Amino acid sequence: DVSCQTVLGKMFLILFILVGLALFASSIPEIIDLIGTRSKYGGSYKNERGRRHIVVCGHITYESVSHFLKDFLHEDREDVDVEVVFLHRAEPDLEFEGLLKRQHTRVKYFQGSLMNAMDLERAKVHEADACLVLANKYCPDPDAEDAANIMRVISIKNYSDDIRVIIQLMQYHNKAYLLNIPSWDWKQGDDVICLAELKLGFIAQSCLAPGFSTMMANLFAMRSGETAEQYRADSLSPVDTNTQAPSFLASTVRLASLVMGPGSPDMAAWQNDYLQGTGCEMYTE
């Protein structure tokens, strides 16, 4: 060991240690602030189990995510070994955070922007099977919503031109802007779902074949076979006050109840038959 031999050297060493401790103590609050301000939704996606994953972005809220996960992770699907990675610029609220914790084995959430290449790298967009861009169905300005989602697609394609992108649009005429993206390729699997086009198409087909829209909506929705008793129990449970419209199934059953009468003895049997029919789905290879 090397030690000071003179009195001057020992005094200098003591002074040096005291100054070093003082500087370190003054930096402790700043270190604590840096650690405290770091978002727990920062980090990067790590595929440790070799599972496939998809990236979901756009309009990310508790309502949109819960509806998406209810269909995508439904037990009737054979291939559910896929992780869902959500990328959004805002932190989830308490209700949304509770949903993420319940699905923590299959769902990951990262705070970031699609316009930032570093955030796209954190979500491993280039390794994902597909990227889904969700639209806000209740937006006051559909054209502005479509423009924002198209900009997200441009950012994704600039980062990785071979990734499959599926985007939701509100207005049909905005589909033409996607053709101006050089790497947009229908043959590669890129696709657009226009909500207004679907609604108007269902209405038109229902004019030719009454009940067509109801049948197709029930076929494409993922539902397990429920009984009338289970449905009534779910209907009496507390609901989210932020929900802006009743479900399609609830509206259909409510309409049938008005036609047949609330106290009709055939109502329970009809509900059982109807709910059993809604448990049938349509699949594609």
Short mmCIF file of C-alpha atoms in Angstrom, two decimals:
data_model
loop_
_atom_site.label_atom_id
_atom_site.label_comp_id
_atom_site.label_asym_id
_atom_site.label_seq_id
_atom_site.Cartn_x
_atom_site.Cartn_y
_atom_site.Cartn_z
CA ASP A 1 0.00 0.00 0.00
CA VAL A 2 1.07 3.55 -0.78
CA SER A 3 0.52 6.02 2.04
CA CYS A 4 1.46 9.62 2.76
CA GLN A 5 4.54 10.03 4.94
CA THR A 6 4.57 13.77 5.55
CA VAL A 7 2.09 15.83 7.55
CA LEU A 8 1.35 18.03 4.53
CA GLY A 9 0.54 15.00 2.41
CA LYS A 10 -1.78 13.53 5.05
CA MET A 11 -3.63 16.84 5.40
CA PHE A 12 -4.02 17.08 1.62
CA LEU A 13 -5.38 13.54 1.48
CA ILE A 14 -7.94 14.25 4.23
CA LEU A 15 -9.02 17.46 2.48
CA PHE A 16 -9.32 15.60 -0.85
CA ILE A 17 -11.54 12.90 0.68
CA LEU A 18 -13.80 15.46 2.37
CA VAL A 19 -14.22 17.46 -0.85
CA GLY A 20 -14.99 14.26 -2.80
CA LEU A 21 -17.63 13.20 -0.27
CA ALA A 22 -19.22 16.66 -0.37
CA LEU A 23 -19.42 16.64 -4.17
CA PHE A 24 -20.89 13.13 -4.18
CA ALA A 25 -23.47 14.07 -1.53
CA SER A 26 -24.57 17.10 -3.58
CA SER A 27 -25.10 14.87 -6.65
CA ILE A 28 -27.32 12.35 -4.83
CA PRO A 29 -30.59 14.37 -5.25
CA GLU A 30 -29.96 14.75 -8.98
CA ILE A 31 -29.32 11.00 -9.32
CA ILE A 32 -32.54 10.24 -7.44
CA ASP A 33 -34.48 12.63 -9.70
CA LEU A 34 -33.08 10.97 -12.83
CA ILE A 35 -34.05 7.53 -11.54
CA GLY A 36 -37.51 8.72 -10.47
CA THR A 37 -38.32 10.44 -13.79
CA ARG A 38 -37.40 7.39 -15.86
CA SER A 39 -40.60 5.89 -17.25
CA LYS A 40 -41.27 2.27 -16.42
CA TYR A 41 -42.61 1.97 -19.95
CA GLY A 42 -39.26 2.92 -21.46
CA GLY A 43 -36.93 0.02 -22.11
CA SER A 44 -36.90 -2.18 -25.20
CA TYR A 45 -38.79 -5.24 -26.29
CA LYS A 46 -36.87 -8.46 -25.68
CA ASN A 47 -38.10 -11.63 -27.31
CA GLU A 48 -36.58 -14.07 -24.84
CA ARG A 49 -38.84 -17.03 -25.62
CA GLY A 50 -38.61 -16.90 -29.39
CA ARG A 51 -42.27 -15.97 -29.80
CA ARG A 52 -43.63 -13.93 -32.66
CA HIS A 53 -45.01 -10.48 -31.97
CA ILE A 54 -47.07 -7.74 -33.61
CA VAL A 55 -46.95 -4.00 -32.97
CA VAL A 56 -50.19 -2.08 -32.38
CA CYS A 57 -50.25 1.71 -32.47
CA GLY A 58 -52.54 4.63 -33.30
CA HIS A 59 -55.59 5.19 -31.08
CA ILE A 60 -54.54 3.31 -27.94
CA THR A 61 -57.03 3.55 -25.07
CA TYR A 62 -58.48 1.15 -22.52
CA GLU A 63 -61.62 0.66 -24.61
CA SER A 64 -59.87 0.07 -27.95
CA VAL A 65 -57.22 -2.21 -26.44
CA SER A 66 -59.71 -4.29 -24.43
CA HIS A 67 -61.87 -4.87 -27.52
CA PHE A 68 -58.81 -5.72 -29.61
CA LEU A 69 -57.39 -8.18 -27.08
CA LYS A 70 -60.79 -9.79 -26.53
CA ASP A 71 -60.85 -10.82 -30.19
CA PHE A 72 -57.15 -11.32 -30.91
CA LEU A 73 -56.38 -13.41 -27.82
CA HIS A 74 -59.66 -15.31 -27.81
CA GLU A 75 -59.48 -18.88 -26.56
CA ASP A 76 -61.13 -20.20 -29.73
CA ARG A 77 -58.10 -19.23 -31.79
CA GLU A 78 -55.64 -22.06 -32.28
CA ASP A 79 -52.52 -19.90 -32.72
CA VAL A 80 -52.33 -17.56 -29.73
CA ASP A 81 -48.56 -17.84 -29.21
CA VAL A 82 -48.10 -14.24 -30.33
CA GLU A 83 -47.15 -11.30 -28.14
CA VAL A 84 -48.85 -7.95 -28.66
CA VAL A 85 -46.62 -4.87 -28.32
CA PHE A 86 -48.38 -1.53 -27.90
CA LEU A 87 -46.49 1.67 -28.73
CA HIS A 88 -48.04 4.98 -27.67
CA ARG A 89 -46.72 8.36 -26.60
CA ALA A 90 -48.81 8.61 -23.39
CA GLU A 91 -48.62 6.55 -20.23
CA PRO A 92 -51.62 4.29 -19.51
CA ASP A 93 -54.10 5.31 -16.83
CA LEU A 94 -54.89 3.14 -13.81
CA GLU A 95 -57.66 1.17 -15.53
CA PHE A 96 -55.51 0.59 -18.61
CA GLU A 97 -52.54 -0.37 -16.44
CA GLY A 98 -54.68 -2.97 -14.67
CA LEU A 99 -55.57 -4.52 -18.03
CA LEU A 100 -51.87 -4.68 -18.98
CA LYS A 101 -51.01 -6.39 -15.71
CA ARG A 102 -53.73 -9.02 -16.22
CA GLN A 103 -52.32 -9.80 -19.66
CA HIS A 104 -48.64 -9.24 -18.82
CA THR A 105 -47.55 -12.63 -20.21
CA ARG A 106 -48.88 -11.80 -23.70
CA VAL A 107 -48.94 -8.00 -23.83
CA LYS A 108 -46.17 -5.40 -23.65
CA TYR A 109 -46.56 -1.62 -23.52
CA PHE A 110 -43.89 0.92 -24.46
CA GLN A 111 -44.11 4.68 -24.30
CA GLY A 112 -42.82 6.32 -27.45
CA SER A 113 -43.65 7.87 -30.79
CA LEU A 114 -43.88 6.20 -34.18
CA MET A 115 -42.19 9.24 -35.68
CA ASN A 116 -39.01 8.44 -33.75
CA ALA A 117 -36.75 5.78 -35.24
CA MET A 118 -35.28 5.01 -31.82
CA ASP A 119 -38.75 4.17 -30.45
CA LEU A 120 -39.40 1.94 -33.45
CA GLU A 121 -36.14 0.18 -32.69
CA ARG A 122 -37.16 -0.28 -29.06
CA ALA A 123 -40.41 -1.97 -30.15
CA LYS A 124 -38.49 -4.15 -32.64
CA VAL A 125 -40.80 -3.14 -35.47
CA HIS A 126 -38.46 -4.60 -38.09
CA GLU A 127 -38.80 -8.04 -36.45
CA ALA A 128 -42.60 -7.96 -36.03
CA ASP A 129 -44.96 -10.08 -38.11
CA ALA A 130 -47.19 -7.07 -38.73
CA CYS A 131 -47.96 -3.56 -37.55
CA LEU A 132 -51.56 -2.52 -36.88
CA VAL A 133 -52.66 1.12 -36.84
CA LEU A 134 -55.98 1.63 -35.01
CA ALA A 135 -58.30 4.55 -35.72
CA ASN A 136 -60.50 6.48 -33.34
CA LYS A 137 -64.06 5.62 -34.37
CA TYR A 138 -65.47 8.53 -32.37
CA CYS A 139 -63.10 11.26 -33.61
CA PRO A 140 -64.72 14.63 -34.43
CA ASP A 141 -62.57 15.09 -37.57
CA PRO A 142 -62.26 11.85 -39.58
CA ASP A 143 -59.96 13.38 -42.23
CA ALA A 144 -57.50 14.59 -39.59
CA GLU A 145 -57.57 11.15 -37.94
CA ASP A 146 -56.83 9.47 -41.27
CA ALA A 147 -54.03 11.94 -42.02
CA ALA A 148 -52.37 11.19 -38.67
CA ASN A 149 -52.59 7.43 -39.25
CA ILE A 150 -51.22 7.73 -42.80
CA MET A 151 -48.24 9.67 -41.41
CA ARG A 152 -47.67 6.80 -38.99
CA VAL A 153 -47.64 4.35 -41.89
CA ILE A 154 -45.10 6.50 -43.76
CA SER A 155 -42.84 6.53 -40.71
CA ILE A 156 -43.13 2.75 -40.31
CA LYS A 157 -42.40 2.09 -43.99
CA ASN A 158 -39.43 4.46 -43.96
CA TYR A 159 -37.98 2.53 -41.05
CA SER A 160 -38.74 -0.96 -42.41
CA ASP A 161 -40.11 -1.18 -45.94
CA ASP A 162 -40.80 -4.94 -45.85
CA ILE A 163 -43.04 -5.02 -42.76
CA ARG A 164 -46.72 -5.79 -43.22
CA VAL A 165 -48.97 -2.86 -42.24
CA ILE A 166 -52.72 -3.01 -41.63
CA ILE A 167 -54.34 0.38 -41.11
CA GLN A 168 -57.84 1.49 -40.17
CA LEU A 169 -59.20 4.55 -42.00
CA MET A 170 -62.40 6.46 -41.45
CA GLN A 171 -63.01 7.84 -44.96
CA TYR A 172 -62.90 5.88 -48.22
CA HIS A 173 -61.30 8.63 -50.32
CA ASN A 174 -58.22 8.69 -48.07
CA LYS A 175 -57.24 5.20 -49.24
CA ALA A 176 -55.72 6.74 -52.37
CA TYR A 177 -52.98 8.47 -50.35
CA LEU A 178 -51.56 5.08 -49.34
CA LEU A 179 -50.76 4.31 -52.97
CA ASN A 180 -48.28 7.20 -52.97
CA ILE A 181 -46.10 5.39 -50.42
CA PRO A 182 -43.35 3.68 -52.47
CA SER A 183 -43.06 0.62 -50.22
CA TRP A 184 -46.82 0.08 -49.87
CA ASP A 185 -47.51 -3.29 -51.47
CA TRP A 186 -50.85 -5.09 -51.49
CA LYS A 187 -49.15 -8.32 -52.57
CA GLN A 188 -46.92 -8.20 -49.50
CA GLY A 189 -49.95 -8.19 -47.23
CA ASP A 190 -50.40 -4.46 -46.63
CA ASP A 191 -54.08 -3.75 -46.23
CA VAL A 192 -56.48 -1.00 -45.27
CA ILE A 193 -59.80 -1.33 -43.46
CA CYS A 194 -62.17 1.54 -44.15
CA LEU A 195 -64.80 1.70 -41.41
CA ALA A 196 -67.21 3.88 -43.38
CA GLU A 197 -66.94 1.55 -46.38
CA LEU A 198 -67.75 -1.46 -44.23
CA LYS A 199 -70.77 0.21 -42.62
CA LEU A 200 -72.23 1.44 -45.89
CA GLY A 201 -71.55 -1.92 -47.52
CA PHE A 202 -73.38 -3.75 -44.75
CA ILE A 203 -76.32 -1.35 -45.04
CA ALA A 204 -76.49 -1.83 -48.81
CA GLN A 205 -76.38 -5.62 -48.56
CA SER A 206 -79.01 -5.57 -45.81
CA CYS A 207 -81.36 -3.79 -48.22
CA LEU A 208 -80.96 -6.72 -50.63
CA ALA A 209 -80.91 -9.42 -47.94
CA PRO A 210 -82.49 -8.39 -44.61
CA GLY A 211 -80.43 -9.57 -41.66
CA PHE A 212 -77.16 -9.81 -43.67
CA SER A 213 -75.32 -7.24 -41.54
CA THR A 214 -76.38 -8.98 -38.31
CA MET A 215 -75.19 -12.36 -39.56
CA MET A 216 -71.82 -11.06 -40.80
CA ALA A 217 -71.19 -9.04 -37.63
CA ASN A 218 -71.82 -12.12 -35.50
CA LEU A 219 -69.62 -14.31 -37.71
CA PHE A 220 -66.61 -12.01 -37.60
CA ALA A 221 -66.86 -11.29 -33.86
CA MET A 222 -65.11 -13.72 -31.50
CA ARG A 223 -67.56 -14.95 -28.86
CA SER A 224 -67.83 -18.11 -26.82
CA GLY A 225 -71.20 -19.78 -26.41
CA GLU A 226 -73.05 -17.91 -23.67
CA THR A 227 -76.44 -18.66 -22.21
CA ALA A 228 -79.21 -16.17 -21.57
CA GLU A 229 -78.51 -16.32 -17.83
CA GLN A 230 -74.84 -15.47 -18.34
CA TYR A 231 -75.73 -12.63 -20.67
CA ARG A 232 -78.19 -11.13 -18.19
CA ALA A 233 -75.58 -11.43 -15.43
CA ASP A 234 -73.04 -9.58 -17.60
CA SER A 235 -75.62 -6.96 -18.51
CA LEU A 236 -76.30 -6.24 -14.83
CA SER A 237 -72.57 -5.85 -14.03
CA PRO A 238 -71.10 -2.34 -13.76
CA VAL A 239 -70.20 -0.86 -17.12
CA ASP A 240 -67.69 1.76 -18.17
CA THR A 241 -69.31 5.18 -18.20
CA ASN A 242 -66.90 6.29 -20.94
CA THR A 243 -68.36 3.79 -23.42
CA GLN A 244 -69.98 5.88 -26.12
CA ALA A 245 -72.23 3.23 -27.69
CA PRO A 246 -73.79 -0.09 -26.63
CA SER A 247 -72.44 -3.26 -28.16
CA PHE A 248 -74.00 -4.65 -31.31
CA LEU A 249 -75.09 -7.81 -29.51
CA ALA A 250 -76.69 -5.86 -26.67
CA SER A 251 -78.60 -3.68 -29.13
CA THR A 252 -79.89 -6.73 -31.03
CA VAL A 253 -81.06 -8.52 -27.89
CA ARG A 254 -82.68 -5.34 -26.57
CA LEU A 255 -84.54 -4.84 -29.85
CA ALA A 256 -85.80 -8.44 -29.79
CA SER A 257 -86.96 -7.95 -26.22
CA LEU A 258 -89.06 -4.97 -27.28
CA VAL A 259 -90.60 -6.94 -30.18
CA MET A 260 -91.35 -10.14 -28.23
CA GLY A 261 -92.15 -8.41 -24.96
CA PRO A 262 -90.06 -8.39 -21.78
CA GLY A 263 -92.19 -11.04 -20.09
CA SER A 264 -92.51 -13.36 -23.05
CA PRO A 265 -91.89 -17.03 -22.13
CA ASP A 266 -90.06 -17.56 -25.44
CA MET A 267 -87.55 -14.80 -24.75
CA ALA A 268 -85.08 -16.94 -22.76
CA ALA A 269 -85.18 -19.75 -25.33
CA TRP A 270 -84.66 -17.28 -28.16
CA GLN A 271 -81.71 -15.70 -26.35
CA ASN A 272 -80.07 -19.10 -25.82
CA ASP A 273 -80.46 -19.98 -29.50
CA TYR A 274 -79.24 -16.58 -30.62
CA LEU A 275 -76.21 -16.53 -28.30
CA GLN A 276 -75.33 -20.06 -29.37
CA GLY A 277 -75.36 -18.89 -32.97
CA THR A 278 -73.11 -15.93 -32.20
CA GLY A 279 -70.54 -18.38 -30.86
CA CYS A 280 -69.87 -19.53 -34.45
CA GLU A 281 -67.04 -17.72 -36.22
CA MET A 282 -65.62 -17.49 -39.74
CA TYR A 283 -61.92 -18.32 -40.24
CA THR A 284 -59.52 -18.02 -43.19
CA GLU A 285 -56.32 -19.93 -43.85
#
